[in-house]
Amino acid sequence: MSKKKVRHILGLSGGKDSTALAIFMRQQYPDLEIEYFFCDTHKELKETYEYLGRIEDWLGIKIHYLEAERGFDHWLDVYGGVLPSPKMRWCTKQMKIIPLEKWVGDDEVITYVGIRADENRDGYISTKPTITAKFPFKEHGLVKADIIRLLEESGIGMPDYYRWRSRSGCYFCFFQRKYEWVMLAQEHPDLFQKAVEYEQNHRDGRTYTWTQGETLLELLERKDQIIADHHKAMARAAQQKSDRPLVEALEAILDEEDDTLPCLACHL
């Protein structure tokens, strides 16, 4: 009996690194048959879906949209109304990891992960023995400047949300910085209001917040100061390196404002 064919998969998050990886793999391994997937929580920004459509058009690929059998609100109820947090990332498990592992089944799979050589992390590594992770950027020594160059030279460019946000993910992701929450309220007031409602609507009267120590409405009361602090930090960054790309400067400033680690498992 012939050996079953190994599948090659690449997860797109709607962000810069995974997109650049898709471009890089096309350039370096044009004959490799890769399946592209996106774990759709149905809680994404519209800009994310627009960018995924742009990737499909530019690269001439098909993206498989994976989703959990039950949506976020169902799992929120199952977990007793406890909002996802750094200590309880049930959203990642139920809405990303399980759908992905169901999609690959028992097939022998190589998954390509867009973590750069200048990042000290591994991201999500499956415990399934049939799934092997490879890190092409690390293997080839590509850093953030290389990723930005790949996107610019390809013509795909950056997602629109990078004007005010440092990464892809759900609109209410608990790893957002204070500035990003404030800008969500400005860019998508309807989504910000939905995030507020998730904080407020608990049948048993318990209180859960997306950010530690304050509700979103309390955070919004400080929006002028948060924006002012952000602009000061951007000005400092401009003085230090005037040719720094906008997205790199934004990431650096957001890291300075809040040193919370990003969601590694969501970086599929």
PDB file of C-alpha atoms in Angstrom:
ATOM      1  CA  MET A   1       0.000   0.000   0.000  1.00  0.00           C
ATOM      2  CA  SER A   2       1.404   3.418  -1.003  1.00  0.00           C
ATOM      3  CA  LYS A   3       2.268   5.909   1.695  1.00  0.00           C
ATOM      4  CA  LYS A   4      -0.301   8.665   2.214  1.00  0.00           C
ATOM      5  CA  LYS A   5       0.687  12.058   0.836  1.00  0.00           C
ATOM      6  CA  VAL A   6       1.987  14.618   3.332  1.00  0.00           C
ATOM      7  CA  ARG A   7      -0.104  17.804   3.471  1.00  0.00           C
ATOM      8  CA  HIS A   8       1.563  21.219   3.624  1.00  0.00           C
ATOM      9  CA  ILE A   9      -0.519  23.904   5.341  1.00  0.00           C
ATOM     10  CA  LEU A  10      -0.057  27.580   6.141  1.00  0.00           C
ATOM     11  CA  GLY A  11      -2.308  29.504   8.505  1.00  0.00           C
ATOM     12  CA  LEU A  12      -3.188  33.072   7.565  1.00  0.00           C
ATOM     13  CA  SER A  13      -4.219  35.367  10.404  1.00  0.00           C
ATOM     14  CA  GLY A  14      -4.918  38.448   8.312  1.00  0.00           C
ATOM     15  CA  GLY A  15      -1.741  40.012   9.678  1.00  0.00           C
ATOM     16  CA  LYS A  16       1.604  40.960   8.186  1.00  0.00           C
ATOM     17  CA  ASP A  17       3.815  38.017   9.224  1.00  0.00           C
ATOM     18  CA  SER A  18       1.634  35.154   7.969  1.00  0.00           C
ATOM     19  CA  THR A  19       0.931  37.069   4.763  1.00  0.00           C
ATOM     20  CA  ALA A  20       4.628  37.676   4.171  1.00  0.00           C
ATOM     21  CA  LEU A  21       5.237  33.974   4.796  1.00  0.00           C
ATOM     22  CA  ALA A  22       2.734  33.057   2.069  1.00  0.00           C
ATOM     23  CA  ILE A  23       4.614  35.375  -0.318  1.00  0.00           C
ATOM     24  CA  PHE A  24       7.987  33.986   0.761  1.00  0.00           C
ATOM     25  CA  MET A  25       6.914  30.362   0.308  1.00  0.00           C
ATOM     26  CA  ARG A  26       5.567  31.158  -3.160  1.00  0.00           C
ATOM     27  CA  GLN A  27       8.899  32.736  -4.109  1.00  0.00           C
ATOM     28  CA  GLN A  28      11.147  30.075  -2.601  1.00  0.00           C
ATOM     29  CA  TYR A  29       9.071  26.943  -3.235  1.00  0.00           C
ATOM     30  CA  PRO A  30       6.818  27.669  -6.228  1.00  0.00           C
ATOM     31  CA  ASP A  31       6.103  23.985  -6.874  1.00  0.00           C
ATOM     32  CA  LEU A  32       5.094  23.155  -3.301  1.00  0.00           C
ATOM     33  CA  GLU A  33       1.368  22.443  -2.992  1.00  0.00           C
ATOM     34  CA  ILE A  34       0.270  24.422   0.070  1.00  0.00           C
ATOM     35  CA  GLU A  35      -3.195  24.559   1.634  1.00  0.00           C
ATOM     36  CA  TYR A  36      -4.007  27.926   3.206  1.00  0.00           C
ATOM     37  CA  PHE A  37      -6.425  28.298   6.093  1.00  0.00           C
ATOM     38  CA  PHE A  38      -7.941  30.967   8.317  1.00  0.00           C
ATOM     39  CA  CYS A  39      -9.556  30.208  11.675  1.00  0.00           C
ATOM     40  CA  ASP A  40     -12.695  32.343  11.542  1.00  0.00           C
ATOM     41  CA  THR A  41     -14.163  33.278  14.931  1.00  0.00           C
ATOM     42  CA  HIS A  42     -16.773  35.537  13.270  1.00  0.00           C
ATOM     43  CA  LYS A  43     -15.564  38.237  15.649  1.00  0.00           C
ATOM     44  CA  GLU A  44     -12.999  39.719  13.291  1.00  0.00           C
ATOM     45  CA  LEU A  45     -12.647  43.253  11.961  1.00  0.00           C
ATOM     46  CA  LYS A  46     -14.064  43.818   8.476  1.00  0.00           C
ATOM     47  CA  GLU A  47     -10.566  44.987   7.470  1.00  0.00           C
ATOM     48  CA  THR A  48      -9.288  41.476   8.201  1.00  0.00           C
ATOM     49  CA  TYR A  49     -11.703  39.869   5.751  1.00  0.00           C
ATOM     50  CA  GLU A  50     -10.900  42.530   3.150  1.00  0.00           C
ATOM     51  CA  TYR A  51      -7.186  41.820   3.519  1.00  0.00           C
ATOM     52  CA  LEU A  52      -7.695  38.066   3.214  1.00  0.00           C
ATOM     53  CA  GLY A  53      -9.576  38.688  -0.027  1.00  0.00           C
ATOM     54  CA  ARG A  54      -6.667  40.797  -1.247  1.00  0.00           C
ATOM     55  CA  ILE A  55      -4.237  37.963  -0.446  1.00  0.00           C
ATOM     56  CA  GLU A  56      -6.340  35.476  -2.427  1.00  0.00           C
ATOM     57  CA  ASP A  57      -6.455  37.810  -5.434  1.00  0.00           C
ATOM     58  CA  TRP A  58      -2.748  38.743  -5.371  1.00  0.00           C
ATOM     59  CA  LEU A  59      -1.426  35.194  -4.911  1.00  0.00           C
ATOM     60  CA  GLY A  60      -4.179  33.387  -6.807  1.00  0.00           C
ATOM     61  CA  ILE A  61      -4.885  31.035  -3.915  1.00  0.00           C
ATOM     62  CA  LYS A  62      -7.920  29.683  -2.093  1.00  0.00           C
ATOM     63  CA  ILE A  63      -8.147  30.173   1.666  1.00  0.00           C
ATOM     64  CA  HIS A  64     -10.053  27.552   3.642  1.00  0.00           C
ATOM     65  CA  TYR A  65     -12.147  29.255   6.308  1.00  0.00           C
ATOM     66  CA  LEU A  66     -12.257  27.019   9.380  1.00  0.00           C
ATOM     67  CA  GLU A  67     -14.744  27.585  12.173  1.00  0.00           C
ATOM     68  CA  ALA A  68     -15.928  25.976  15.364  1.00  0.00           C
ATOM     69  CA  GLU A  69     -19.192  24.046  15.285  1.00  0.00           C
ATOM     70  CA  ARG A  70     -20.529  26.375  17.976  1.00  0.00           C
ATOM     71  CA  GLY A  71     -19.862  30.112  18.126  1.00  0.00           C
ATOM     72  CA  PHE A  72     -18.262  32.410  20.696  1.00  0.00           C
ATOM     73  CA  ASP A  73     -21.493  33.123  22.566  1.00  0.00           C
ATOM     74  CA  HIS A  74     -22.126  29.409  23.041  1.00  0.00           C
ATOM     75  CA  TRP A  75     -18.688  28.846  24.551  1.00  0.00           C
ATOM     76  CA  LEU A  76     -18.985  31.967  26.670  1.00  0.00           C
ATOM     77  CA  ASP A  77     -22.089  30.397  28.219  1.00  0.00           C
ATOM     78  CA  VAL A  78     -20.332  27.035  28.655  1.00  0.00           C
ATOM     79  CA  TYR A  79     -17.515  28.764  30.553  1.00  0.00           C
ATOM     80  CA  GLY A  80     -19.993  30.467  32.861  1.00  0.00           C
ATOM     81  CA  GLY A  81     -19.686  33.929  31.354  1.00  0.00           C
ATOM     82  CA  VAL A  82     -15.958  34.147  32.102  1.00  0.00           C
ATOM     83  CA  LEU A  83     -14.430  36.322  29.390  1.00  0.00           C
ATOM     84  CA  PRO A  84     -11.234  35.030  27.750  1.00  0.00           C
ATOM     85  CA  SER A  85      -8.088  36.284  29.449  1.00  0.00           C
ATOM     86  CA  PRO A  86      -4.335  35.603  29.466  1.00  0.00           C
ATOM     87  CA  LYS A  87      -4.937  32.989  32.171  1.00  0.00           C
ATOM     88  CA  MET A  88      -7.974  31.405  30.488  1.00  0.00           C
ATOM     89  CA  ARG A  89      -7.616  31.412  26.699  1.00  0.00           C
ATOM     90  CA  TRP A  90     -10.593  29.192  26.027  1.00  0.00           C
ATOM     91  CA  CYS A  91     -11.340  31.120  22.833  1.00  0.00           C
ATOM     92  CA  THR A  92      -8.079  29.949  21.257  1.00  0.00           C
ATOM     93  CA  LYS A  93      -8.687  26.327  22.190  1.00  0.00           C
ATOM     94  CA  GLN A  94     -12.338  26.115  21.182  1.00  0.00           C
ATOM     95  CA  MET A  95     -12.382  28.395  18.149  1.00  0.00           C
ATOM     96  CA  LYS A  96      -8.929  27.919  16.610  1.00  0.00           C
ATOM     97  CA  ILE A  97      -7.038  24.846  17.763  1.00  0.00           C
ATOM     98  CA  ILE A  98      -9.917  22.345  17.754  1.00  0.00           C
ATOM     99  CA  PRO A  99     -11.245  23.393  14.290  1.00  0.00           C
ATOM    100  CA  LEU A 100      -7.701  23.230  12.878  1.00  0.00           C
ATOM    101  CA  GLU A 101      -6.974  19.776  14.276  1.00  0.00           C
ATOM    102  CA  LYS A 102     -10.361  18.539  13.082  1.00  0.00           C
ATOM    103  CA  TRP A 103      -9.578  19.850   9.568  1.00  0.00           C
ATOM    104  CA  VAL A 104      -6.231  18.042   9.321  1.00  0.00           C
ATOM    105  CA  GLY A 105      -7.586  14.897  10.967  1.00  0.00           C
ATOM    106  CA  ASP A 106      -5.043  12.083  11.148  1.00  0.00           C
ATOM    107  CA  ASP A 107      -3.165  13.187   8.041  1.00  0.00           C
ATOM    108  CA  GLU A 108       0.589  13.686   8.124  1.00  0.00           C
ATOM    109  CA  VAL A 109       0.938  17.472   8.073  1.00  0.00           C
ATOM    110  CA  ILE A 110       3.723  20.044   7.871  1.00  0.00           C
ATOM    111  CA  THR A 111       2.539  23.447   9.030  1.00  0.00           C
ATOM    112  CA  TYR A 112       4.521  26.576   8.166  1.00  0.00           C
ATOM    113  CA  VAL A 113       4.516  29.247  10.866  1.00  0.00           C
ATOM    114  CA  GLY A 114       5.340  32.923  10.292  1.00  0.00           C
ATOM    115  CA  ILE A 115       7.481  33.591  13.355  1.00  0.00           C
ATOM    116  CA  ARG A 116      10.516  35.717  12.567  1.00  0.00           C
ATOM    117  CA  ALA A 117      14.176  35.235  13.409  1.00  0.00           C
ATOM    118  CA  ASP A 118      14.021  38.272  15.716  1.00  0.00           C
ATOM    119  CA  GLU A 119      11.205  36.787  17.819  1.00  0.00           C
ATOM    120  CA  ASN A 120      11.860  34.637  20.871  1.00  0.00           C
ATOM    121  CA  ARG A 121       8.784  32.432  20.741  1.00  0.00           C
ATOM    122  CA  ASP A 122       7.392  29.346  19.034  1.00  0.00           C
ATOM    123  CA  GLY A 123       3.658  30.064  18.759  1.00  0.00           C
ATOM    124  CA  TYR A 124       1.142  27.219  18.781  1.00  0.00           C
ATOM    125  CA  ILE A 125       2.730  23.784  18.476  1.00  0.00           C
ATOM    126  CA  SER A 126       0.244  20.953  18.138  1.00  0.00           C
ATOM    127  CA  THR A 127       0.526  17.969  20.443  1.00  0.00           C
ATOM    128  CA  LYS A 128      -0.653  15.720  17.603  1.00  0.00           C
ATOM    129  CA  PRO A 129       2.318  13.572  16.527  1.00  0.00           C
ATOM    130  CA  THR A 130       1.192  13.833  12.897  1.00  0.00           C
ATOM    131  CA  ILE A 131       1.665  17.647  12.788  1.00  0.00           C
ATOM    132  CA  THR A 132       5.176  19.053  12.338  1.00  0.00           C
ATOM    133  CA  ALA A 133       5.835  22.789  12.576  1.00  0.00           C
ATOM    134  CA  LYS A 134       8.438  24.534  10.438  1.00  0.00           C
ATOM    135  CA  PHE A 135       9.620  28.144  10.767  1.00  0.00           C
ATOM    136  CA  PRO A 136      10.953  29.361   7.394  1.00  0.00           C
ATOM    137  CA  PHE A 137      11.678  32.904   8.600  1.00  0.00           C
ATOM    138  CA  LYS A 138      13.823  31.592  11.441  1.00  0.00           C
ATOM    139  CA  GLU A 139      15.565  29.109   9.144  1.00  0.00           C
ATOM    140  CA  HIS A 140      16.426  31.854   6.639  1.00  0.00           C
ATOM    141  CA  GLY A 141      17.158  34.579   9.218  1.00  0.00           C
ATOM    142  CA  LEU A 142      14.340  36.933   8.172  1.00  0.00           C
ATOM    143  CA  VAL A 143      13.488  39.756  10.590  1.00  0.00           C
ATOM    144  CA  LYS A 144      10.780  42.426  10.739  1.00  0.00           C
ATOM    145  CA  ALA A 145      12.361  44.670   8.100  1.00  0.00           C
ATOM    146  CA  ASP A 146      12.393  41.724   5.674  1.00  0.00           C
ATOM    147  CA  ILE A 147       8.693  41.067   6.295  1.00  0.00           C
ATOM    148  CA  ILE A 148       7.760  44.679   5.569  1.00  0.00           C
ATOM    149  CA  ARG A 149       9.907  44.614   2.422  1.00  0.00           C
ATOM    150  CA  LEU A 150       8.198  41.434   1.184  1.00  0.00           C
ATOM    151  CA  LEU A 151       4.756  43.003   1.618  1.00  0.00           C
ATOM    152  CA  GLU A 152       5.722  46.259  -0.050  1.00  0.00           C
ATOM    153  CA  GLU A 153       7.516  44.686  -3.000  1.00  0.00           C
ATOM    154  CA  SER A 154       4.692  42.198  -3.618  1.00  0.00           C
ATOM    155  CA  GLY A 155       2.124  44.980  -3.910  1.00  0.00           C
ATOM    156  CA  ILE A 156      -0.128  43.431  -1.259  1.00  0.00           C
ATOM    157  CA  GLY A 157       0.936  45.980   1.338  1.00  0.00           C
ATOM    158  CA  MET A 158      -0.338  46.186   4.915  1.00  0.00           C
ATOM    159  CA  PRO A 159      -3.849  45.649   6.312  1.00  0.00           C
ATOM    160  CA  ASP A 160      -5.686  48.943   6.856  1.00  0.00           C
ATOM    161  CA  TYR A 161      -6.044  48.327  10.588  1.00  0.00           C
ATOM    162  CA  TYR A 162      -2.277  48.721  11.071  1.00  0.00           C
ATOM    163  CA  ARG A 163      -2.937  52.467  11.150  1.00  0.00           C
ATOM    164  CA  TRP A 164      -4.051  51.993  14.752  1.00  0.00           C
ATOM    165  CA  ARG A 165      -3.624  48.325  15.681  1.00  0.00           C
ATOM    166  CA  SER A 166      -0.480  46.214  15.982  1.00  0.00           C
ATOM    167  CA  ARG A 167      -1.848  42.752  15.156  1.00  0.00           C
ATOM    168  CA  SER A 168      -4.743  40.766  13.745  1.00  0.00           C
ATOM    169  CA  GLY A 169      -7.334  39.050  15.912  1.00  0.00           C
ATOM    170  CA  CYS A 170     -10.833  39.423  17.298  1.00  0.00           C
ATOM    171  CA  TYR A 171     -12.065  42.969  17.740  1.00  0.00           C
ATOM    172  CA  PHE A 172     -12.352  42.374  21.486  1.00  0.00           C
ATOM    173  CA  CYS A 173      -9.062  40.535  21.931  1.00  0.00           C
ATOM    174  CA  PHE A 174      -7.954  40.909  25.541  1.00  0.00           C
ATOM    175  CA  PHE A 175      -4.342  41.410  24.409  1.00  0.00           C
ATOM    176  CA  GLN A 176      -5.148  44.796  22.903  1.00  0.00           C
ATOM    177  CA  ARG A 177      -3.310  47.767  24.372  1.00  0.00           C
ATOM    178  CA  LYS A 178      -5.157  50.708  25.926  1.00  0.00           C
ATOM    179  CA  TYR A 179      -4.565  52.834  22.835  1.00  0.00           C
ATOM    180  CA  GLU A 180      -5.952  50.108  20.591  1.00  0.00           C
ATOM    181  CA  TRP A 181      -9.164  49.931  22.636  1.00  0.00           C
ATOM    182  CA  VAL A 182      -9.551  53.702  22.383  1.00  0.00           C
ATOM    183  CA  MET A 183      -9.017  53.553  18.629  1.00  0.00           C
ATOM    184  CA  LEU A 184     -11.506  50.683  18.304  1.00  0.00           C
ATOM    185  CA  ALA A 185     -14.085  53.007  19.854  1.00  0.00           C
ATOM    186  CA  GLN A 186     -13.170  55.633  17.277  1.00  0.00           C
ATOM    187  CA  GLU A 187     -12.857  53.389  14.197  1.00  0.00           C
ATOM    188  CA  HIS A 188     -15.654  50.929  14.992  1.00  0.00           C
ATOM    189  CA  PRO A 189     -17.941  52.352  17.702  1.00  0.00           C
ATOM    190  CA  ASP A 190     -20.479  49.569  17.083  1.00  0.00           C
ATOM    191  CA  LEU A 191     -17.917  46.864  17.820  1.00  0.00           C
ATOM    192  CA  PHE A 192     -16.636  48.723  20.867  1.00  0.00           C
ATOM    193  CA  GLN A 193     -20.206  48.861  22.184  1.00  0.00           C
ATOM    194  CA  LYS A 194     -20.585  45.114  21.656  1.00  0.00           C
ATOM    195  CA  ALA A 195     -17.378  44.557  23.661  1.00  0.00           C
ATOM    196  CA  VAL A 196     -18.833  46.738  26.429  1.00  0.00           C
ATOM    197  CA  GLU A 197     -22.003  44.643  26.421  1.00  0.00           C
ATOM    198  CA  TYR A 198     -19.964  41.472  26.907  1.00  0.00           C
ATOM    199  CA  GLU A 199     -18.552  43.044  30.076  1.00  0.00           C
ATOM    200  CA  GLN A 200     -21.921  44.147  31.394  1.00  0.00           C
ATOM    201  CA  ASN A 201     -24.272  41.267  30.630  1.00  0.00           C
ATOM    202  CA  HIS A 202     -23.812  38.571  33.262  1.00  0.00           C
ATOM    203  CA  ARG A 203     -26.885  36.884  34.666  1.00  0.00           C
ATOM    204  CA  ASP A 204     -25.281  36.099  38.022  1.00  0.00           C
ATOM    205  CA  GLY A 205     -24.105  39.667  38.609  1.00  0.00           C
ATOM    206  CA  ARG A 206     -20.388  38.898  38.416  1.00  0.00           C
ATOM    207  CA  THR A 207     -18.068  41.428  36.813  1.00  0.00           C
ATOM    208  CA  TYR A 208     -15.577  40.554  34.101  1.00  0.00           C
ATOM    209  CA  THR A 209     -13.472  43.050  32.171  1.00  0.00           C
ATOM    210  CA  TRP A 210     -11.411  42.804  28.981  1.00  0.00           C
ATOM    211  CA  THR A 211      -8.567  44.809  30.513  1.00  0.00           C
ATOM    212  CA  GLN A 212      -7.226  44.234  33.985  1.00  0.00           C
ATOM    213  CA  GLY A 213      -8.401  46.670  36.631  1.00  0.00           C
ATOM    214  CA  GLU A 214     -10.971  48.710  34.684  1.00  0.00           C
ATOM    215  CA  THR A 215     -13.972  48.421  32.428  1.00  0.00           C
ATOM    216  CA  LEU A 216     -13.920  49.623  28.834  1.00  0.00           C
ATOM    217  CA  LEU A 217     -16.130  52.571  29.719  1.00  0.00           C
ATOM    218  CA  GLU A 218     -13.727  53.573  32.497  1.00  0.00           C
ATOM    219  CA  LEU A 219     -10.849  53.251  30.045  1.00  0.00           C
ATOM    220  CA  LEU A 220     -12.688  55.412  27.522  1.00  0.00           C
ATOM    221  CA  GLU A 221     -13.025  58.177  30.102  1.00  0.00           C
ATOM    222  CA  ARG A 222      -9.216  58.456  29.967  1.00  0.00           C
ATOM    223  CA  LYS A 223      -9.061  58.428  26.160  1.00  0.00           C
ATOM    224  CA  ASP A 224      -7.626  61.948  25.787  1.00  0.00           C
ATOM    225  CA  GLN A 225      -4.718  61.135  28.080  1.00  0.00           C
ATOM    226  CA  ILE A 226      -4.141  57.732  26.458  1.00  0.00           C
ATOM    227  CA  ILE A 227      -4.046  59.300  22.982  1.00  0.00           C
ATOM    228  CA  ALA A 228      -1.813  62.137  24.169  1.00  0.00           C
ATOM    229  CA  ASP A 229       0.652  59.695  25.729  1.00  0.00           C
ATOM    230  CA  HIS A 230       0.665  57.668  22.534  1.00  0.00           C
ATOM    231  CA  HIS A 231       1.411  60.711  20.382  1.00  0.00           C
ATOM    232  CA  LYS A 232       4.277  61.710  22.680  1.00  0.00           C
ATOM    233  CA  ALA A 233       5.736  58.227  22.375  1.00  0.00           C
ATOM    234  CA  MET A 234       5.374  58.326  18.569  1.00  0.00           C
ATOM    235  CA  ALA A 235       7.176  61.673  18.502  1.00  0.00           C
ATOM    236  CA  ARG A 236      10.050  60.180  20.535  1.00  0.00           C
ATOM    237  CA  ALA A 237      10.241  57.253  18.110  1.00  0.00           C
ATOM    238  CA  ALA A 238      10.337  59.636  15.135  1.00  0.00           C
ATOM    239  CA  GLN A 239      13.291  61.485  16.659  1.00  0.00           C
ATOM    240  CA  GLN A 240      15.168  58.269  17.305  1.00  0.00           C
ATOM    241  CA  LYS A 241      14.726  56.846  13.806  1.00  0.00           C
ATOM    242  CA  SER A 242      12.966  58.934  11.205  1.00  0.00           C
ATOM    243  CA  ASP A 243      13.003  56.198   8.545  1.00  0.00           C
ATOM    244  CA  ARG A 244      11.325  53.579  10.719  1.00  0.00           C
ATOM    245  CA  PRO A 245       8.279  52.084   8.963  1.00  0.00           C
ATOM    246  CA  LEU A 246       4.939  53.134  10.487  1.00  0.00           C
ATOM    247  CA  VAL A 247       3.916  49.627  11.557  1.00  0.00           C
ATOM    248  CA  GLU A 248       7.290  49.022  13.237  1.00  0.00           C
ATOM    249  CA  ALA A 249       7.044  52.305  15.121  1.00  0.00           C
ATOM    250  CA  LEU A 250       3.475  51.550  16.179  1.00  0.00           C
ATOM    251  CA  GLU A 251       4.412  48.113  17.496  1.00  0.00           C
ATOM    252  CA  ALA A 252       7.350  49.556  19.419  1.00  0.00           C
ATOM    253  CA  ILE A 253       5.218  52.256  21.010  1.00  0.00           C
ATOM    254  CA  LEU A 254       2.416  49.883  21.954  1.00  0.00           C
ATOM    255  CA  ASP A 255       4.955  47.555  23.524  1.00  0.00           C
ATOM    256  CA  GLU A 256       6.333  50.510  25.502  1.00  0.00           C
ATOM    257  CA  GLU A 257       2.867  51.519  26.683  1.00  0.00           C
ATOM    258  CA  ASP A 258       1.864  48.021  27.757  1.00  0.00           C
ATOM    259  CA  ASP A 259       4.259  45.088  28.091  1.00  0.00           C
ATOM    260  CA  THR A 260       1.537  42.430  28.000  1.00  0.00           C
ATOM    261  CA  LEU A 261       2.615  39.551  25.760  1.00  0.00           C
ATOM    262  CA  PRO A 262       0.574  39.004  22.599  1.00  0.00           C
ATOM    263  CA  CYS A 263      -1.454  35.871  22.105  1.00  0.00           C
ATOM    264  CA  LEU A 264       1.062  33.347  20.809  1.00  0.00           C
ATOM    265  CA  ALA A 265      -1.443  30.627  20.027  1.00  0.00           C
ATOM    266  CA  CYS A 266      -3.568  32.912  17.876  1.00  0.00           C
ATOM    267  CA  HIS A 267      -0.559  33.500  15.627  1.00  0.00           C
ATOM    268  CA  LEU A 268      -1.351  30.552  13.402  1.00  0.00           C
TER     269      LEU A 268
END
